[in-house]
Short mmCIF file of C-alpha atoms in Angstrom, two decimals:
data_model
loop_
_atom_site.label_atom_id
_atom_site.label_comp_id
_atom_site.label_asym_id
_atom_site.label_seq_id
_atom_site.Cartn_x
_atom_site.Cartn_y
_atom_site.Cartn_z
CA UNK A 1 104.97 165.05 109.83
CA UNK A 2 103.80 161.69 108.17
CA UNK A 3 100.16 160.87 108.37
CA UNK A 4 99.00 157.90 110.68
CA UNK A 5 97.98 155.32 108.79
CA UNK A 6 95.64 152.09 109.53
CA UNK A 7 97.09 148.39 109.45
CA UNK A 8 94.57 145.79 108.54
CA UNK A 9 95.60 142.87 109.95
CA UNK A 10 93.90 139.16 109.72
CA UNK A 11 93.67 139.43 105.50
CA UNK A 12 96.13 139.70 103.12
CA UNK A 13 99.87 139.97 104.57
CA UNK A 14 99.98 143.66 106.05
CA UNK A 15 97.64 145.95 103.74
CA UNK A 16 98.81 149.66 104.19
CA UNK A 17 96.25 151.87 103.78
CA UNK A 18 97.43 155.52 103.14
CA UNK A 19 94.95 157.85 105.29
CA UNK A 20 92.58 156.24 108.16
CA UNK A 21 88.99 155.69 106.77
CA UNK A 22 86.29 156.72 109.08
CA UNK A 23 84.21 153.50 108.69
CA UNK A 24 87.19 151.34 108.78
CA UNK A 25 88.88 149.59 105.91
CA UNK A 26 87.36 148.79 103.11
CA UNK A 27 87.90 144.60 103.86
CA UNK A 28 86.30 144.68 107.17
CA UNK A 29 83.26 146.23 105.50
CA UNK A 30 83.14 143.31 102.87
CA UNK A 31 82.77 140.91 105.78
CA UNK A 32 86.35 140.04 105.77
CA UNK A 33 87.81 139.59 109.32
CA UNK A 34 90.48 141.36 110.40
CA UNK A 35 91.39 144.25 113.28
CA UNK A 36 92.53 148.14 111.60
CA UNK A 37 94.21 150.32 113.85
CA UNK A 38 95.69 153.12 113.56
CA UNK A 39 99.82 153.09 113.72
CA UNK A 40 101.87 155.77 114.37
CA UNK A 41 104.66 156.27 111.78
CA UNK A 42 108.70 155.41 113.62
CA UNK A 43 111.07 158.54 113.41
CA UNK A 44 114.35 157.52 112.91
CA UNK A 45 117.77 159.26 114.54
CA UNK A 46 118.42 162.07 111.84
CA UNK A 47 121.33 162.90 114.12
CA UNK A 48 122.54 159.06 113.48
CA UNK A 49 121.74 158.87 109.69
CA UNK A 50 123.87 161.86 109.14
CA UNK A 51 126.57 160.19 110.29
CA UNK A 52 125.93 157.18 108.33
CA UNK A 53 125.77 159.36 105.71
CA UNK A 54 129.66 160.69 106.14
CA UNK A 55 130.90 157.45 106.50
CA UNK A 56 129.64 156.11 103.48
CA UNK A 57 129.57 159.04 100.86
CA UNK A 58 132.18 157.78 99.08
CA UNK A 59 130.27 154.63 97.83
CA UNK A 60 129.51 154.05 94.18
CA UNK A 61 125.99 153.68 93.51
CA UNK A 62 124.70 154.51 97.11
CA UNK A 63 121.34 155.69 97.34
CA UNK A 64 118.66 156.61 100.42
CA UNK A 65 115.62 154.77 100.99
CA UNK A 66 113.16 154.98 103.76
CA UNK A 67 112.17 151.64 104.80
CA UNK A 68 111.97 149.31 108.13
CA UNK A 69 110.66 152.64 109.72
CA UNK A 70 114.24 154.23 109.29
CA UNK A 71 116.07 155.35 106.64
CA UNK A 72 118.52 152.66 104.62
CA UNK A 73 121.37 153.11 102.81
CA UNK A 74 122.01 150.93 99.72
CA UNK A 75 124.70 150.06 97.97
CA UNK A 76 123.21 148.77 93.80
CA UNK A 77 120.12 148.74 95.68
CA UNK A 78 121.16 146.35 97.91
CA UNK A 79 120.81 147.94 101.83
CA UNK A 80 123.87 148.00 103.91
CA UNK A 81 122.75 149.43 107.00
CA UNK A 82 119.90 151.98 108.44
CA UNK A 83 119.61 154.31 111.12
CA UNK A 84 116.33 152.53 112.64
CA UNK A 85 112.84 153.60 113.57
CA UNK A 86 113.28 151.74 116.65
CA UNK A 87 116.70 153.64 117.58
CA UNK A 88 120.23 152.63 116.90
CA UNK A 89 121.11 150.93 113.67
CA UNK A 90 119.88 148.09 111.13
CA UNK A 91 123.32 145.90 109.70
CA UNK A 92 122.87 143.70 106.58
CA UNK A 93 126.03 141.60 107.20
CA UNK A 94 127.11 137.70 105.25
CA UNK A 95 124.50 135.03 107.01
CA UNK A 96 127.28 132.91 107.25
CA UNK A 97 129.19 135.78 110.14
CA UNK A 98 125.89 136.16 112.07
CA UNK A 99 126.05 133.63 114.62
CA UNK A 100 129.41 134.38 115.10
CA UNK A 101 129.02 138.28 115.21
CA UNK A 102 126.45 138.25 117.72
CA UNK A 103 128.59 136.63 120.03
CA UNK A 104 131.39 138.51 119.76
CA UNK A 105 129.96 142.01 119.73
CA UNK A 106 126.82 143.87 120.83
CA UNK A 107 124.61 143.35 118.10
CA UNK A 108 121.67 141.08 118.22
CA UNK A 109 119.58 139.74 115.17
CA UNK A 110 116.64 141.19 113.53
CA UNK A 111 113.65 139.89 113.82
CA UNK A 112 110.34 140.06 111.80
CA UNK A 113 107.05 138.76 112.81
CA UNK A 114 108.96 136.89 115.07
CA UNK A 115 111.57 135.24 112.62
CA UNK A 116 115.05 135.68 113.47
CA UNK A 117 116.65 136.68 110.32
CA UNK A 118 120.37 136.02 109.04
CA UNK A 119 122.36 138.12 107.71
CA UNK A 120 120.33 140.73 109.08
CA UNK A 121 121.89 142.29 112.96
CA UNK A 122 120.25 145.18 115.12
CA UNK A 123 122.69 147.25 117.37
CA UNK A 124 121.60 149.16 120.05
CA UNK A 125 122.16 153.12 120.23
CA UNK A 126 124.63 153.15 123.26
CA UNK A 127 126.74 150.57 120.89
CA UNK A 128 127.04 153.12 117.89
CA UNK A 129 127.90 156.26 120.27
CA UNK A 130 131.54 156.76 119.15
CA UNK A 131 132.62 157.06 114.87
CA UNK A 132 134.88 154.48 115.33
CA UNK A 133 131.87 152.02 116.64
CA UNK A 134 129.60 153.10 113.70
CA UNK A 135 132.51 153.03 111.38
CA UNK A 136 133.02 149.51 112.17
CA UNK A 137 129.16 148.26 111.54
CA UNK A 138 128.66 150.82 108.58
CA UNK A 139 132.20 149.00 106.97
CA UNK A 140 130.80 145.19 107.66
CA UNK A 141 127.32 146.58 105.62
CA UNK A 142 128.94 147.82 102.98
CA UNK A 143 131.55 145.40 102.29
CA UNK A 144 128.78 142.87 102.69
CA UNK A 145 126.45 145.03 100.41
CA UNK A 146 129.04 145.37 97.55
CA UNK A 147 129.62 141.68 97.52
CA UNK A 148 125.68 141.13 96.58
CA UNK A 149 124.67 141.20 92.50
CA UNK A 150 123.49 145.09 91.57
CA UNK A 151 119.60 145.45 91.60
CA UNK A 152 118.22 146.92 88.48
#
């Protein structure tokens, strides 16, 4: 499986550093204060990205890309929803629906470092059980996600 790896925190925002280091990283033996320890690498659902994966085949220009410690699906390199590290699924949705979508269904927004962030909604696993419940999130991502400029 993946390798642990060490987070420096306290320096520069989030240095990864591929493989631990036995003396630490190499900023904390500069005199630069900050905290490594090691992380464990998130698995993701490979059960739930497969069926991601059949509901949105048919996009044009989808591609795969492990990030947010699951594994995203983008549409012109612009992610419409992941099967998350944390379990159940990452939604990229229009900012101006998420107030409103997070009342009306189970989803709840994403946050990071403590930011809430629009646009941006987190649904539990027992929300995404059935194809018509994943169906439904996967089709608000990637409408949203084909509305949004190509990336190059």
């Amino acid at each position: 499986g993946p390798r642990p790896r060490k987070r420096c925190v306290g320096h520069a925002p989030f240095i990864d550093i591929p493989r631990p280091r036995l003396y630490g990283c190499l900023l904390s033996r500069l005199g630069v204060g900050s905290t490594c320890r090691t992380i464990s690498p998130m698995a993701y659902d490979e059960q739930l990205a497969s069926r991601i994966r059949e509901l949105v085949a048919g996009e044009a220009g989808l591609t795969e890309m492990k990030m947010f410690g699951g594994l995203a699906f983008l549409i012109g390199g612009n992610m419409a929803i992941a099967a998350s590290g944390r379990g159940g699924v990452l939604v990229r949705v229009d900012p101006a629906r998420s107030d409103e979508l997070v009342a009306a269904t189970q989803a709840r927004p994403f946050e990071m470092r403590g930011r809430q962030m629009a646009g941006w909604l987190v649904v539990d696993p027992e929300h995404v059980g059935t194809k018509e419940e994943l169906a439904g999130w996967a089709e608000l991502g990637t409408s949203y996600a084909r509305s949004l400029p190509a990336k190059q």
